[in-house]
Amino acid sequence: MSNAIIQPVRGMNDVLPTEIGRWQFVESVVRDLLHTYGYDEMRVPVVEQTDLFKRAIGEYTDVVEKEMYSFEDKGGERLTLRPEATAGIVRAAISNGMLRGARHKVWCVGPMFRHEKPQKGRFRQFHQVDVEAIGFAGPDIDAELVALTAQLWRRLGITRVKLQLNSLGTAEARRAYRGLLTDYFRDHRAALDEDSLRRLEGNPLRILDSKNPAMQSIVAAAPSLPEHLDAESKEHFAALRATLDALGIAYEINPRLVRGLDYYSRTVFEWITDALGAQDAVCSGGRYDGLIAQLGGEPTPAIGFAMGVERVVGLLEQSGAAPDPKGADVYLVAQGDAAVRGALVLAETLRAAVPGRRIEVNLGGGNFKAQFRRADRSGAVLALVLGEDELARGMVQLKPLRDESISATEISLATAGSAVANWFEENAR
Ligand code: ATP
Ligand code: MG
């Protein structure tokens, strides 16, 4: 067998210990915040039937047309690595009998897969925090969801984001608008790119979502969706805007915001940034009142959003707002087999005596000088030194590492746990 180095899969990244601090910061802020807004975590598989995504996301979308990782498994089932989480959560709500008029506020976080052209902020495996409110017709819940995202940026210390809003109206209103749009784009057929030509008959709204710079002027002059909204959707949108005003949340109406997936209706929103180059969407969502029925569940209104974790981590990298990951608290210095054994035993005692503190034992040997160098690098504030003769007397040396003015003391090995606990209480940091 070849012993050549195996390369990682293109567009799929490792998150190294040096970067994990920001990820954990984002995840813990998200988890705490969603708890306080009454959302429960749920977990769904990374793989689903291919048909789920085709039916949910829509045939004429970038995701279904070109980005899905689909395969046939050994049993001949057609499966797809999830490109997004909403479809799976809706599938789970239906297959677990969670609907029946009930309401659910749920969220999940995990990897998504899209076969895109990898670049800064755009990967083939990326991560989303996905939040869904199922069984709510809004617009109150629409406002709560947006408020929650605004609060999330505040907690993360992220400022370079702006909120864009639009309403897509009901499915019926959109059908009428779609007719107008088809006529308009047919008149400008010569200016359409290949993707748009295909979408012209299948789903002309998708053309508004085109990322092709050459298409932007023809898209900008197209009939505007907000002018063709139905009365109820207009009212819904006005109520949402009034609540956001009351909450003091600034937004911009973007009449071209149609979102990349087909299942949206009425409210759609997107948080964008100018800090990440071409990849400007940080968090996107909207209402999908028709999706659950479309997937065979009883008609149930719902709304949700997904936040791109890599892009949020990228924003934190720039703002420097994430706290540095914590290093060790206590480092056990020990030389000789008996001392190392004693240190491993003592470390267990300490982990029970000062719960949550990081207790590291010097493993792999080294003289005292090398061990103290490692202790210093570990970030520990305290070293416990187990020398052969101290050990013989049942003692251990306690040596503060960050404050020269506090000298080392000898403590009894038998009561080291409570001595260290006391030390942290008196020298709390
Ligand atoms: P984009 O316009 O950037 O392609 P999208 O409309 O396809 O985004 P959604 O499907 O709404 O995005 O996904 C929600 C969020 O997930 C996006 O706002 C973005 O932050 C993130 N995201 C989407 N695709 C990727 C990707 N390939 N790599 C990293 N993050 C992504
Ligand atoms: Mg996309």
Coordinates of C-alpha atoms and ligand atoms in Angstrom, one line a residue:
M1 CA 0.0 0.0 0.0
S2 CA 1.1 3.5 -0.7
N3 CA 2.4 5.6 2.2
A4 CA 1.9 8.9 0.4
I5 CA 0.3 11.7 2.5
I6 CA -3.5 11.7 2.2
Q7 CA -4.8 15.2 1.5
P8 CA -7.9 16.6 3.1
V9 CA -11.0 16.8 1.0
R10 CA -11.1 20.2 -0.9
G11 CA -13.3 22.7 0.9
M12 CA -13.4 20.8 4.1
N13 CA -11.5 22.2 7.0
D14 CA -10.0 21.1 10.2
V15 CA -10.6 23.3 13.3
L16 CA -7.3 23.2 15.2
P17 CA -6.8 23.6 19.0
T18 CA -5.4 27.1 18.2
E19 CA -8.7 28.1 16.6
I20 CA -11.2 26.2 18.7
G21 CA -11.6 29.0 21.3
R22 CA -13.6 31.2 19.0
W23 CA -15.8 28.3 17.9
Q24 CA -16.5 27.4 21.5
F25 CA -17.2 31.0 22.4
V26 CA -19.8 31.2 19.5
E27 CA -21.4 27.9 20.5
S28 CA -21.6 28.7 24.2
V29 CA -23.1 32.2 23.5
V30 CA -25.6 30.7 21.1
R31 CA -26.6 27.9 23.5
D32 CA -27.1 30.3 26.5
L33 CA -28.9 32.9 24.4
L34 CA -31.3 30.4 22.8
H35 CA -32.0 28.9 26.2
T36 CA -33.1 32.4 27.5
Y37 CA -35.4 32.8 24.5
G38 CA -37.1 29.5 25.1
Y39 CA -35.6 27.4 22.3
D40 CA -34.7 23.7 22.8
E41 CA -31.9 21.9 21.1
M42 CA -32.6 19.0 18.9
R43 CA -30.4 16.8 16.7
V44 CA -31.2 15.3 13.3
P45 CA -29.1 13.1 11.0
V46 CA -26.5 14.4 8.6
V47 CA -27.9 12.2 5.9
E48 CA -31.4 12.2 4.5
Q49 CA -33.3 10.9 1.5
T50 CA -32.3 12.9 -1.5
D51 CA -36.0 13.5 -2.3
L52 CA -36.5 15.4 1.0
F53 CA -34.1 18.2 -0.2
K54 CA -35.4 18.1 -3.8
R55 CA -38.9 18.6 -2.6
A56 CA -38.1 21.1 0.2
I57 CA -35.5 23.3 -1.4
G58 CA -36.8 23.2 -4.9
E59 CA -35.4 22.0 -8.2
Y60 CA -34.4 25.3 -9.6
T61 CA -32.1 26.4 -6.8
D62 CA -28.3 26.4 -6.8
V63 CA -28.3 23.9 -4.0
V64 CA -30.4 21.3 -5.7
E65 CA -29.1 22.0 -9.3
K66 CA -25.4 21.8 -8.5
E67 CA -24.4 21.6 -4.9
M68 CA -25.7 18.5 -3.3
Y69 CA -23.5 15.6 -2.2
S70 CA -25.8 12.8 -3.4
F71 CA -25.0 9.1 -3.5
E72 CA -26.5 5.7 -3.6
D73 CA -25.7 3.6 -0.5
K74 CA -25.0 -0.1 -0.5
G75 CA -28.7 -0.9 -0.2
G76 CA -29.5 1.2 -3.3
E77 CA -31.1 4.1 -1.3
R78 CA -30.7 7.6 -2.8
L79 CA -29.2 9.7 0.0
T80 CA -27.8 13.2 0.3
L81 CA -25.4 14.8 2.9
R82 CA -27.6 17.6 4.2
P83 CA -27.0 21.0 2.5
E84 CA -29.1 22.8 5.2
A85 CA -31.0 21.8 8.3
T86 CA -34.6 23.1 7.9
A87 CA -35.7 20.2 5.7
G88 CA -34.4 17.7 8.2
I89 CA -36.0 19.4 11.2
V90 CA -39.3 19.6 9.4
R91 CA -39.0 15.9 8.3
A92 CA -38.3 15.0 12.0
A93 CA -41.3 17.1 13.3
I94 CA -43.5 15.1 10.9
S95 CA -42.1 11.7 11.4
N96 CA -42.1 12.1 15.2
G97 CA -45.7 13.3 15.3
M98 CA -44.6 16.6 16.8
L99 CA -47.1 18.7 14.9
R100 CA -50.8 18.2 15.7
G101 CA -51.4 21.8 16.4
A102 CA -48.4 21.9 18.8
R103 CA -45.7 24.6 18.8
H104 CA -42.0 24.1 18.9
K105 CA -39.1 26.4 19.2
V106 CA -36.0 24.4 18.4
W107 CA -32.5 24.8 17.2
C108 CA -29.5 22.7 16.1
V109 CA -25.9 23.2 15.1
G110 CA -23.7 21.1 12.9
P111 CA -22.0 20.5 9.6
M112 CA -23.7 21.1 6.2
F113 CA -22.4 20.0 2.8
R114 CA -22.5 21.9 -0.5
H115 CA -20.4 21.2 -3.5
E116 CA -19.5 24.9 -4.1
K117 CA -16.3 26.5 -5.4
P118 CA -14.2 26.8 -2.2
Q119 CA -13.0 30.3 -1.4
K120 CA -12.7 32.6 1.6
G121 CA -15.9 32.1 3.7
R122 CA -17.3 29.5 1.3
F123 CA -16.6 25.9 1.9
R124 CA -17.9 22.4 1.0
Q125 CA -18.3 21.4 4.6
F126 CA -19.4 24.3 6.7
H127 CA -21.4 24.7 9.9
Q128 CA -24.7 26.4 10.7
V129 CA -26.6 27.2 13.8
D130 CA -30.2 26.6 12.7
V131 CA -33.2 28.0 14.6
E132 CA -36.8 27.1 13.8
A133 CA -40.2 28.2 15.3
I134 CA -42.8 25.7 14.1
G135 CA -46.6 26.3 14.5
F136 CA -46.5 30.1 14.8
A137 CA -48.2 32.3 12.2
G138 CA -46.4 35.5 13.3
P139 CA -45.6 38.3 12.9
D140 CA -44.8 38.4 16.6
I141 CA -42.5 35.3 16.3
D142 CA -40.9 36.9 13.2
A143 CA -39.9 39.8 15.4
E144 CA -38.7 37.6 18.2
L145 CA -36.4 35.7 15.9
V146 CA -34.9 38.8 14.4
A147 CA -34.5 40.3 17.9
L148 CA -32.7 37.2 19.0
T149 CA -30.2 37.5 16.2
A150 CA -29.6 41.2 16.9
Q151 CA -29.0 40.2 20.6
L152 CA -26.6 37.5 19.4
W153 CA -24.4 40.0 17.6
R154 CA -24.4 42.2 20.8
R155 CA -23.3 39.2 23.0
L156 CA -20.6 38.2 20.5
G157 CA -19.3 41.8 20.2
I158 CA -20.0 41.8 16.4
T159 CA -20.9 45.3 15.0
R160 CA -20.2 45.2 11.3
V161 CA -23.6 43.6 10.3
K162 CA -26.7 45.1 8.8
L163 CA -30.2 43.7 8.7
Q164 CA -32.1 43.4 5.4
L165 CA -35.8 42.6 5.2
N166 CA -38.3 41.7 2.6
S167 CA -41.7 40.1 2.2
L168 CA -42.3 37.5 -0.5
G169 CA -46.1 37.5 0.1
T170 CA -48.2 34.4 -0.1
A171 CA -47.8 31.6 -2.6
E172 CA -50.8 33.0 -4.6
A173 CA -49.4 36.5 -4.6
R174 CA -46.1 35.2 -5.8
R175 CA -47.7 33.3 -8.6
A176 CA -49.2 36.5 -10.0
Y177 CA -45.9 38.3 -9.6
R178 CA -44.1 35.4 -11.2
G179 CA -46.2 36.0 -14.3
L180 CA -45.1 39.6 -14.5
L181 CA -41.5 38.6 -13.9
T182 CA -41.6 35.9 -16.6
D183 CA -42.9 38.5 -19.1
Y184 CA -40.2 41.0 -18.1
F185 CA -37.3 38.5 -18.4
R186 CA -38.7 37.0 -21.7
D187 CA -38.5 40.6 -23.1
H188 CA -34.8 40.7 -22.0
R189 CA -34.0 37.1 -23.0
A190 CA -30.8 38.1 -24.9
A191 CA -29.3 39.5 -21.7
L192 CA -29.9 36.4 -19.6
D193 CA -27.1 34.0 -18.6
E194 CA -27.3 30.2 -18.9
D195 CA -28.6 29.7 -15.4
S196 CA -31.2 32.4 -15.7
L197 CA -32.5 31.0 -19.1
R198 CA -33.1 27.7 -17.4
R199 CA -34.8 29.3 -14.5
L200 CA -36.9 31.6 -16.7
E201 CA -39.6 28.9 -17.2
G202 CA -39.0 26.9 -14.1
N203 CA -38.8 29.6 -11.4
P204 CA -38.1 33.2 -12.6
L205 CA -37.9 34.4 -9.0
R206 CA -34.6 32.6 -8.7
I207 CA -33.2 35.0 -11.3
L208 CA -33.4 37.8 -8.8
D209 CA -31.0 35.8 -6.6
S210 CA -28.4 35.6 -9.4
K211 CA -24.8 36.3 -8.2
N212 CA -23.6 37.0 -11.8
P213 CA -22.4 40.7 -11.9
A214 CA -23.4 40.9 -15.6
M215 CA -27.0 40.2 -14.6
Q216 CA -27.3 42.9 -11.9
S217 CA -28.6 45.8 -14.0
I218 CA -31.3 43.7 -15.7
V219 CA -32.3 42.3 -12.2
A220 CA -32.4 45.8 -10.7
A221 CA -34.9 47.0 -13.4
A222 CA -37.2 44.0 -12.9
P223 CA -40.7 44.5 -11.5
S224 CA -40.5 45.0 -7.8
L225 CA -42.0 42.3 -5.5
P226 CA -43.2 44.6 -2.6
E227 CA -45.5 46.4 -5.1
H228 CA -47.3 43.2 -5.8
L229 CA -47.9 41.9 -2.3
D230 CA -51.3 40.7 -1.1
A231 CA -53.1 42.7 1.5
E232 CA -52.6 40.2 4.4
S233 CA -48.9 39.9 3.7
K234 CA -48.6 43.7 3.6
E235 CA -50.3 43.8 7.0
H236 CA -48.0 41.1 8.4
F237 CA -44.9 42.9 7.1
A238 CA -46.1 46.2 8.6
A239 CA -46.7 44.6 12.0
L240 CA -43.2 43.1 11.9
R241 CA -41.6 46.4 11.1
A242 CA -43.6 48.2 13.8
T243 CA -42.3 45.7 16.4
L244 CA -38.7 46.0 15.2
D245 CA -39.1 49.7 15.5
A246 CA -40.3 49.3 19.1
L247 CA -37.4 47.0 19.8
G248 CA -35.0 49.6 18.4
I249 CA -33.7 47.3 15.7
A250 CA -32.5 49.0 12.5
Y251 CA -33.2 47.4 9.1
E252 CA -33.2 48.1 5.4
I253 CA -35.9 46.9 3.1
N254 CA -34.3 45.1 0.2
P255 CA -37.0 44.4 -2.5
R256 CA -34.5 42.0 -4.3
L257 CA -34.0 39.8 -1.3
V258 CA -35.6 36.5 -2.4
R259 CA -33.3 34.0 -0.7
G260 CA -31.7 31.0 -2.3
L261 CA -34.2 28.3 -1.3
D262 CA -37.7 27.9 -2.8
Y263 CA -39.7 27.3 0.4
Y264 CA -40.0 30.8 1.7
S265 CA -43.1 32.9 2.0
R266 CA -43.8 36.3 3.5
T267 CA -41.0 37.4 5.8
V268 CA -37.4 36.9 4.6
F269 CA -34.4 38.5 6.2
E270 CA -30.6 38.4 6.0
W271 CA -27.8 39.9 8.1
I272 CA -25.0 41.0 5.8
T273 CA -21.5 42.3 6.5
D274 CA -19.0 44.3 4.5
A275 CA -16.1 42.7 6.5
L276 CA -15.8 39.4 4.7
G277 CA -15.2 40.3 1.1
A278 CA -17.5 38.6 -1.5
Q279 CA -19.2 36.4 1.1
D280 CA -21.6 38.9 2.7
A281 CA -24.4 36.8 4.1
V282 CA -23.8 35.9 7.8
C283 CA -27.3 34.8 8.8
S284 CA -30.3 34.2 6.6
G285 CA -33.9 33.1 7.2
G286 CA -37.5 33.5 6.6
R287 CA -41.0 32.2 6.9
Y288 CA -42.0 28.9 5.2
D289 CA -45.7 28.5 5.8
G290 CA -46.2 26.1 2.9
L291 CA -43.2 23.7 3.4
I292 CA -44.6 21.4 6.1
A293 CA -47.7 20.6 4.0
Q294 CA -45.6 20.3 0.9
L295 CA -43.6 17.5 2.8
G296 CA -46.8 15.7 3.7
G297 CA -47.3 17.1 7.2
E298 CA -50.5 18.9 8.3
P299 CA -50.4 22.5 7.2
T300 CA -48.4 24.4 9.8
P301 CA -46.9 27.8 9.6
A302 CA -43.2 28.2 10.5
I303 CA -40.2 30.5 10.4
G304 CA -36.5 29.9 10.9
F305 CA -33.0 31.1 10.1
A306 CA -29.5 29.7 9.7
M307 CA -26.3 31.4 10.7
G308 CA -23.0 30.5 9.1
V309 CA -20.6 29.6 11.9
E310 CA -17.4 30.0 9.8
R311 CA -18.4 33.5 8.8
V312 CA -19.3 34.5 12.4
V313 CA -15.9 33.1 13.5
G314 CA -14.3 35.1 10.7
L315 CA -15.9 38.3 12.0
L316 CA -14.7 37.5 15.5
E317 CA -11.2 37.0 14.2
Q318 CA -11.3 40.5 12.8
S319 CA -12.9 42.2 15.8
G320 CA -10.8 40.2 18.3
A321 CA -13.8 40.1 20.5
A322 CA -13.5 36.4 21.5
P323 CA -11.8 35.7 24.8
D324 CA -8.5 33.9 24.6
P325 CA -8.9 30.2 25.4
K326 CA -8.0 29.5 29.1
G327 CA -4.8 27.6 29.7
A328 CA -3.9 25.4 32.7
D329 CA -4.5 26.4 36.3
V330 CA -2.2 23.9 38.0
Y331 CA 0.9 22.2 36.7
L332 CA 2.4 19.2 38.5
V333 CA 6.2 19.0 38.2
A334 CA 7.5 15.6 39.0
Q335 CA 10.8 13.7 38.4
G336 CA 11.4 10.0 38.7
D337 CA 8.9 7.1 38.3
A338 CA 7.6 7.2 41.9
A339 CA 7.1 11.0 41.7
V340 CA 5.2 10.8 38.4
R341 CA 3.0 8.1 39.8
G342 CA 2.4 10.2 42.9
A343 CA 1.6 13.2 40.6
L344 CA -1.0 11.3 38.6
V345 CA -2.7 10.3 41.8
L346 CA -2.5 13.8 43.3
A347 CA -3.9 15.3 40.0
E348 CA -7.1 13.1 40.4
T349 CA -7.5 14.5 43.9
L350 CA -7.1 18.1 42.8
R351 CA -9.6 17.8 39.9
A352 CA -12.1 16.8 42.5
A353 CA -11.0 19.5 45.0
V354 CA -11.1 22.4 42.5
P355 CA -13.7 21.3 40.0
G356 CA -13.5 22.9 36.5
R357 CA -9.8 23.9 36.9
R358 CA -7.3 22.5 34.5
I359 CA -4.8 20.3 36.2
E360 CA -1.9 19.2 34.0
V361 CA 0.8 16.7 35.0
N362 CA 4.2 16.9 33.4
L363 CA 4.3 13.7 31.3
G364 CA 7.2 12.6 29.1
G365 CA 9.9 13.4 31.6
G366 CA 12.4 16.3 31.5
N367 CA 14.6 18.0 34.1
F368 CA 13.2 20.5 36.5
K369 CA 14.2 23.4 34.3
A370 CA 12.4 22.0 31.3
Q371 CA 9.4 21.2 33.3
F372 CA 9.1 24.7 34.7
R373 CA 9.4 26.1 31.2
R374 CA 6.4 23.9 30.2
A375 CA 4.6 24.9 33.4
D376 CA 5.1 28.6 32.4
R377 CA 3.9 28.0 28.8
S378 CA 0.8 26.1 30.0
G379 CA -0.6 29.3 31.6
A380 CA -0.8 27.7 35.0
V381 CA -0.8 30.1 38.0
L382 CA 0.4 27.4 40.4
A383 CA 3.0 24.6 40.3
L384 CA 3.0 21.7 42.6
V385 CA 6.5 20.2 42.8
L386 CA 6.9 16.5 43.7
G387 CA 10.6 15.9 44.5
E388 CA 11.9 12.6 45.7
D389 CA 12.8 13.7 49.2
E390 CA 9.6 15.8 49.8
L391 CA 7.6 12.8 48.7
A392 CA 9.5 10.6 51.2
R393 CA 8.3 13.0 53.9
G394 CA 4.7 13.0 52.5
M395 CA 5.1 16.7 51.5
V396 CA 4.8 18.6 48.2
Q397 CA 5.9 22.1 47.3
L398 CA 3.3 24.7 46.3
K399 CA 4.8 27.3 44.1
P400 CA 2.9 30.3 42.7
L401 CA 4.1 31.0 39.1
R402 CA 2.7 34.5 38.3
D403 CA 3.5 36.5 41.4
E404 CA 7.2 36.7 42.4
S405 CA 6.2 38.2 45.8
I406 CA 4.5 35.0 47.0
S407 CA 7.1 32.5 48.0
A408 CA 6.8 28.7 47.7
T409 CA 5.5 26.8 50.7
E410 CA 5.5 23.2 51.7
I411 CA 2.1 21.5 52.1
S412 CA 1.2 18.0 53.2
L413 CA 0.4 15.6 50.4
A414 CA -2.5 14.2 52.4
T415 CA -4.3 17.6 52.6
A416 CA -3.1 19.0 49.3
G417 CA -6.6 19.1 47.8
S418 CA -8.0 21.5 50.4
A419 CA -4.8 23.5 50.5
V420 CA -5.0 24.1 46.7
A421 CA -8.8 24.9 47.0
N422 CA -7.9 27.5 49.7
W423 CA -5.2 28.9 47.6
F424 CA -7.6 29.5 44.7
E425 CA -10.1 31.1 47.1
E426 CA -7.6 33.5 48.4
N427 CA -5.9 34.2 45.1
A428 CA -9.0 34.1 42.9
R429 CA -8.5 35.1 39.3
Ligands
ATP1 P1 -24.7 32.5 -0.1 O1 -25.6 33.6 -0.7 O2 -23.5 33.1 0.6 O3 -24.5 31.4 -1.0 P2 -27.0 31.1 0.9 O4 -28.1 32.0 0.6 O5 -26.7 29.9 0.0 O6 -25.6 32.0 1.1 P3 -28.3 29.9 3.2 O7 -28.6 28.6 2.4 O8 -29.3 30.7 3.5 O9 -27.1 30.7 2.4 O10 -27.4 29.5 4.5 C1 -27.4 30.3 5.6 C2 -26.0 30.8 6.0 O11 -25.1 29.8 5.9 C3 -25.5 31.9 5.0 O12 -26.0 33.1 5.4 C4 -24.0 31.8 5.2 O13 -23.6 32.5 6.4 C5 -23.8 30.3 5.5 N1 -23.3 29.6 4.3 C6 -24.1 29.2 3.2 N2 -23.3 28.5 2.3 C7 -22.0 28.5 2.9 C8 -20.8 27.9 2.5 N3 -20.7 27.2 1.3 N4 -19.7 28.1 3.3 C9 -19.8 28.7 4.5 N5 -21.0 29.3 4.9 C10 -22.1 29.2 4.1
MG2 MG -25.4 29.6 -1.6

